[in-house]
Short mmCIF file of C-alpha atoms in Angstrom, two decimals:
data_model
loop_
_atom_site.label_atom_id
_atom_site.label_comp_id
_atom_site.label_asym_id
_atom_site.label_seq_id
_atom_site.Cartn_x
_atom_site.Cartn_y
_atom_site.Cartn_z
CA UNK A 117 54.90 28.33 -57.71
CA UNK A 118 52.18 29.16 -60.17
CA UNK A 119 49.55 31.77 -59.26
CA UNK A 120 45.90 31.03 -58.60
CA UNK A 121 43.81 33.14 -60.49
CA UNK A 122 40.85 34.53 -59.56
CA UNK A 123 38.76 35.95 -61.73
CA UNK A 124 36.01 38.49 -60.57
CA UNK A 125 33.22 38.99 -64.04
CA UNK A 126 29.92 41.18 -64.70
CA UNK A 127 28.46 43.47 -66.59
CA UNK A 128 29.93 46.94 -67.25
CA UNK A 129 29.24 48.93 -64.13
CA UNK A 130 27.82 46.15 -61.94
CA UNK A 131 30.37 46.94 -59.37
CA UNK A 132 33.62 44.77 -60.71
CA UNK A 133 35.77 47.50 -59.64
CA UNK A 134 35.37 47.68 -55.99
CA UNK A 135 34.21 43.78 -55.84
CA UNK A 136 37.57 42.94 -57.26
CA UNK A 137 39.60 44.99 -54.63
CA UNK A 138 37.39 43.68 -51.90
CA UNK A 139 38.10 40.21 -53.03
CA UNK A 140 41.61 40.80 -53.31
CA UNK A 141 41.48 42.31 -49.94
CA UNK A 142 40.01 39.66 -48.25
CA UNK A 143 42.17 37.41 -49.71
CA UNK A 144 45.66 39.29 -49.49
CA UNK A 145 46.56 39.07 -52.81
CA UNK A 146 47.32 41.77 -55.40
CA UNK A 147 44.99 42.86 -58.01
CA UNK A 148 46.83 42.27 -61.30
CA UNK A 149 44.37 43.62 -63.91
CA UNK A 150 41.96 43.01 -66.71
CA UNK A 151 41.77 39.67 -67.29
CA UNK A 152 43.23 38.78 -70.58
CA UNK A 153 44.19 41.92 -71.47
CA UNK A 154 47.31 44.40 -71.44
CA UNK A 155 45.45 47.81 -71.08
CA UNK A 156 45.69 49.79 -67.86
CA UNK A 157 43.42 48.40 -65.31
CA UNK A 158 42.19 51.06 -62.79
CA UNK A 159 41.31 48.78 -60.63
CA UNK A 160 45.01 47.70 -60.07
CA UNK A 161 46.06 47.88 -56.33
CA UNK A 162 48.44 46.06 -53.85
CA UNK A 163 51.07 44.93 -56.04
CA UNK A 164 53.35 44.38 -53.40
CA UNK A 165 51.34 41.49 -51.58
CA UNK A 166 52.34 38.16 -51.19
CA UNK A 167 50.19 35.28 -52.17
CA UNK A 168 49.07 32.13 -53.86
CA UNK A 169 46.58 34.04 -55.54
CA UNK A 170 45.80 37.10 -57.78
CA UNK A 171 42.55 39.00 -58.53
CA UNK A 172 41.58 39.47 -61.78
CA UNK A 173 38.30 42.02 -63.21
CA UNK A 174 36.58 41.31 -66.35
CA UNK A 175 33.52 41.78 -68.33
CA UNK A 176 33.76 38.80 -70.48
CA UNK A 177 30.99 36.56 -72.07
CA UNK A 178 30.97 33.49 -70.55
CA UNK A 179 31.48 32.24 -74.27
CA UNK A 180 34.63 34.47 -74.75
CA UNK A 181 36.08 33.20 -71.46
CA UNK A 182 35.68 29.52 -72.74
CA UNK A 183 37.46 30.69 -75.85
CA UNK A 184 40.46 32.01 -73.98
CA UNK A 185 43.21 29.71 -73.21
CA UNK A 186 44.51 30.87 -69.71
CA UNK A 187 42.07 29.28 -67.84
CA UNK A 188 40.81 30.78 -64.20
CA UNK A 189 40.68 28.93 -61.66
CA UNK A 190 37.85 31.03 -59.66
CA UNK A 191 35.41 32.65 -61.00
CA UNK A 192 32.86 35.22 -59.50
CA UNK A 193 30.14 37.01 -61.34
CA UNK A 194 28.87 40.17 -59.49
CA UNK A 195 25.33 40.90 -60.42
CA UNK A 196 23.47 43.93 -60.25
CA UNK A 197 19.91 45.55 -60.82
CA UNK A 198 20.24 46.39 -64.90
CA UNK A 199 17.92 49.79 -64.09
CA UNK A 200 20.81 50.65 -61.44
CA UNK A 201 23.69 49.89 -64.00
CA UNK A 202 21.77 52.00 -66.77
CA UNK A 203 21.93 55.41 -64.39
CA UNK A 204 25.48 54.40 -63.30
CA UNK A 205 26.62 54.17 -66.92
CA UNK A 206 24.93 56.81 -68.15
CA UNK A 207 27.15 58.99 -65.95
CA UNK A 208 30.15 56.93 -66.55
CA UNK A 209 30.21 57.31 -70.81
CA UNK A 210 29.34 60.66 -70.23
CA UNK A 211 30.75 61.43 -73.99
CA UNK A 212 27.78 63.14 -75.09
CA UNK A 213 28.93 66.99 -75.11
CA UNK A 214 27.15 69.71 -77.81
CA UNK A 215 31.16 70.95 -78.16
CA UNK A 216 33.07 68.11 -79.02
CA UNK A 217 36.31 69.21 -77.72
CA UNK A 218 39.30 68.34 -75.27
CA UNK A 219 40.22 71.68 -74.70
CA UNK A 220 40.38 72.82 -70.78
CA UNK A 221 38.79 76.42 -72.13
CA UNK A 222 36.44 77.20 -68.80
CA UNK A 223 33.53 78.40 -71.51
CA UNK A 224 33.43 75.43 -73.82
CA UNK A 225 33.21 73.39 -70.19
CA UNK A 226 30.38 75.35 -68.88
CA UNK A 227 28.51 75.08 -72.08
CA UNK A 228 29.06 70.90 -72.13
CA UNK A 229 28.31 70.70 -68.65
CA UNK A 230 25.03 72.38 -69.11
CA UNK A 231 24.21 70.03 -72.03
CA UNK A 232 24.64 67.51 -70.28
CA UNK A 233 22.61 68.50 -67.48
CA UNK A 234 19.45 69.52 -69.92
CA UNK A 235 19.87 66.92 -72.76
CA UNK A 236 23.18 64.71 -72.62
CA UNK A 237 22.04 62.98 -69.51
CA UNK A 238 18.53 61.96 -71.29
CA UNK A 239 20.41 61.04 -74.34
CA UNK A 240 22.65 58.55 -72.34
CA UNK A 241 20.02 57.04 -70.35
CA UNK A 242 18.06 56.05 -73.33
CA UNK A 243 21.59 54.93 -74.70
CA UNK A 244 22.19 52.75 -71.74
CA UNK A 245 18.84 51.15 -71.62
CA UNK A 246 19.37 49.89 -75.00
CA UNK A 247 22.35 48.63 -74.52
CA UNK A 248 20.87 46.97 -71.28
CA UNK A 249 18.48 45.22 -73.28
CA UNK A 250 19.03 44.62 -76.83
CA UNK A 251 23.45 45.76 -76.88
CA UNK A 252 24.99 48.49 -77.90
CA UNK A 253 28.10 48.75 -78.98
CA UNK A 254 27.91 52.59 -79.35
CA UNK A 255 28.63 53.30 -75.43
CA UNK A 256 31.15 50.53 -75.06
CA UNK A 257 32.90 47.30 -77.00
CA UNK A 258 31.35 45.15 -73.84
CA UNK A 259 27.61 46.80 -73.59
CA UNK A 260 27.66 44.85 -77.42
CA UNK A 261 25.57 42.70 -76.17
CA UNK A 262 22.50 42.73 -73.59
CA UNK A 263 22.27 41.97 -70.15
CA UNK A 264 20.29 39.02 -69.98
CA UNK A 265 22.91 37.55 -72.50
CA UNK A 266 25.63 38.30 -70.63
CA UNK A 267 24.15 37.10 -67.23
CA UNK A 268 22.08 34.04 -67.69
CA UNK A 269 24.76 31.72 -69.06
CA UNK A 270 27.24 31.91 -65.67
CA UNK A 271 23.49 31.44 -63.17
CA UNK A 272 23.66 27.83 -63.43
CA UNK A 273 26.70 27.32 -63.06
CA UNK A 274 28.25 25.31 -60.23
CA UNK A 275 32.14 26.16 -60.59
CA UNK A 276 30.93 30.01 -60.65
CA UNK A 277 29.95 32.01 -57.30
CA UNK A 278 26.93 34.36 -58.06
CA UNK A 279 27.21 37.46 -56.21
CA UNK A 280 24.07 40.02 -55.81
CA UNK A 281 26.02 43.49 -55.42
CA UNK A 282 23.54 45.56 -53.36
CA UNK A 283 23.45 42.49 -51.10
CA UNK A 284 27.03 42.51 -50.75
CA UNK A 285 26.90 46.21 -50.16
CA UNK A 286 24.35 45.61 -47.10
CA UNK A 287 25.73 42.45 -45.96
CA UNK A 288 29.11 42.48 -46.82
CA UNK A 289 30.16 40.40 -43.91
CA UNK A 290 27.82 37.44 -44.60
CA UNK A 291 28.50 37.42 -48.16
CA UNK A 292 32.29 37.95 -47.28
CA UNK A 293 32.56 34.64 -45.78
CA UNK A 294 30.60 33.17 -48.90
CA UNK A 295 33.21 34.65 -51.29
CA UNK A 296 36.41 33.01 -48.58
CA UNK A 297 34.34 29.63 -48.50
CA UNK A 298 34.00 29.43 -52.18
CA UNK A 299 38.04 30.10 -52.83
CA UNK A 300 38.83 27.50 -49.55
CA UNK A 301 40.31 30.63 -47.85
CA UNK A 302 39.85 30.81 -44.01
CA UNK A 303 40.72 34.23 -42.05
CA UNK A 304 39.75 35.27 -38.63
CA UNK A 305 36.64 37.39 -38.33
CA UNK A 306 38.79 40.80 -37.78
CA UNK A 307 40.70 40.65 -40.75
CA UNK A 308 37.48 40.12 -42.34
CA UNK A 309 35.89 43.07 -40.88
CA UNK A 310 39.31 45.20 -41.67
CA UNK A 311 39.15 44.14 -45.31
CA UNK A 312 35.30 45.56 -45.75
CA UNK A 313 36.07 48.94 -43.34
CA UNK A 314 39.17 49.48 -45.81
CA UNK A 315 36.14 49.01 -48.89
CA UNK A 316 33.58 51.23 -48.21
CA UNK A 317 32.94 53.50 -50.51
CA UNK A 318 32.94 56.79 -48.95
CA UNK A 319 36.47 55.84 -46.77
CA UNK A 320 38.10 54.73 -50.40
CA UNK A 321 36.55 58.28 -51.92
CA UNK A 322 38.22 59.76 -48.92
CA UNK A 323 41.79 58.22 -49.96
CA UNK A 324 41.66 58.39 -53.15
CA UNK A 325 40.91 62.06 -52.73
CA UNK A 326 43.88 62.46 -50.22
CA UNK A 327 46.26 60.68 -52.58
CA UNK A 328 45.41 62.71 -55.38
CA UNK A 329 44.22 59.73 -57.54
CA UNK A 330 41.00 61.65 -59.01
CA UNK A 331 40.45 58.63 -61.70
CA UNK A 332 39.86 56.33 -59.05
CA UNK A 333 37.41 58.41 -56.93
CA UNK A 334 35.31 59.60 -59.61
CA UNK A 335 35.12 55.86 -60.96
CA UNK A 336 33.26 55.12 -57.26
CA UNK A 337 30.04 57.47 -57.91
CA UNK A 338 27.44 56.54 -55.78
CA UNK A 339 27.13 52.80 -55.60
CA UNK A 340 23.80 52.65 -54.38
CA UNK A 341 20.70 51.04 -55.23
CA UNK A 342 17.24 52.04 -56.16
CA UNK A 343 18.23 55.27 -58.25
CA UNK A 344 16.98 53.93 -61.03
CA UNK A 345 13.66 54.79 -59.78
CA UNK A 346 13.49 58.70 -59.99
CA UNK A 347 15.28 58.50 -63.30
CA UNK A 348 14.19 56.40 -65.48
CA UNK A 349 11.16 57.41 -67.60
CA UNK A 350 7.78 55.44 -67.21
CA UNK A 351 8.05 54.03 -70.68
CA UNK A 352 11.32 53.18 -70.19
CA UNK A 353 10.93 51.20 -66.62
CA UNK A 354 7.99 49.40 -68.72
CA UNK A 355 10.52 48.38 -71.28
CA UNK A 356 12.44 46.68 -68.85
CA UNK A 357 9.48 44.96 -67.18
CA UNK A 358 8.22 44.01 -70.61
CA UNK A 359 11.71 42.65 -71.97
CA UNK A 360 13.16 40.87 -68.39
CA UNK A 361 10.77 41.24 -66.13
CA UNK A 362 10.63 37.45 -65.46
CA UNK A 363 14.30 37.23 -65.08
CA UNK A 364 14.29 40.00 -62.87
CA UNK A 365 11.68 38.54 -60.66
CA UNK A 366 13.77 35.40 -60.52
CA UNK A 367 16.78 37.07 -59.70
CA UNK A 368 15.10 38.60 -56.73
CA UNK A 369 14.97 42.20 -58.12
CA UNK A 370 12.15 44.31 -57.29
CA UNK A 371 10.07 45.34 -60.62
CA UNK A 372 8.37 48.61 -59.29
#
């Protein structure tokens, strides 16, 4: 019997990764990787379950996904507060070092680190923000493109499930049962409740630490919301106001 894919899309560091395995969670079905794509997916867990479906993470135009031939036949786009991404990508393409080197030499380290700290992090923030609102294809092949380009084609549509991630963070049990009601999957209010205990972030930090698996547990940083705030520079929270401050209102975000 042929697999029913699901497909779970957004914006580099909108929180794919976790919404994936939650999905996959609540379904019971294995998360089989990036969607139309052979590359190690880190997001890749419980191969060995049985079912109907498989999970899928992407961060694919909705263009691109039209151009693909394997169609999905679920698709969920996880949306998140741009500001928030920009700080949470900033630390995630952390390539900005004064020593470009991949040597483990404890000095060269120290020295990096410290760049980072007093300059690198500045440099990516600014980095981020453009690619949040005009692309840039310098910090990643999918931050090509802005934001509002990659969001506003999937909001009106009816055969994709729009997902606000910091509400599914704080009400992950009411939007939960929205994700099981979109994909016609019923389960009892426990398994539910298991599937979101077994996702939260500082319990997966906690195995992935125990299991050794240091990719995945630096890849879940922080999560939150709101950070954006006490980072971002005044002229560069204005930019964002200025550029998608409308959308943002629509979208529910708050601007200050």
């Amino acid at each position: 019997m042929e697999k029913k894919d699901i497909v779970i899309i957004g914006y580099p560091k909108s929180g794919n990764t976790w919404a994936t395995r939650l999905v996959a969670e609540l379904v019971g079905c294995p998360v089989a990787g990036f969607w139309d794509s052979e590359h190690q997916e880190i997001a890749v867990e419980g191969t060995d379950r049985e079912s109907d479906f498989r999970c899928f993470k992407s961060h694919h135009q909705l263009s691109e996904l039209n151009e693909i031939k394997a169609t999905a036949d679920k698709m969920i786009y996880i949306i998140r507060d741009p500001r928030d991404i920009c700080v949470s990508g900033a630390h995630y393409f952390n390539h900005v070092s004064l020593i470009p080197s991949k040597s483990r030499n404890i000095a060269i380290r120290a020295v990096n680190k410290l760049h980072w700290e007093v300059l690198g992090k500045r440099e990516m923030i600014q980095e981020m923000v453009q690619a949040l609102l005009v692309g840039n294809e310098r910090i990643h092949h999918w931050c090509r493109v802005s934001w509002k380009a990659h969001v506003t084609p999937f909001l009106n549509r009816e055969d994709v499930l729009v997902i606000n991630y910091a509400t599914l963070r704080n009400s992950p049990m009411e939007q939960s049962k929205r994700i099981l009601e979109f994909l016609d999957v019923s389960k009892p209010e426990s398994e539910i409740e298991r599937a979101i205990d077994t996702h939260d972030f500082e319990k997966s930090q906690k195995r992935f630490a125990a299991s050794g698996d240091r990719a995945k547990k630096q890849f879940l940083r922080k999560g939150g919301s709101g950070e954006w705030r006490h980072v971002l520079t005044e002229d560069q929270q204005l930019w964002f106001e200025n550029e998608i401050g409308e959308l943002l209102g629509k979208l529910g975000f708050n601007l200050s």
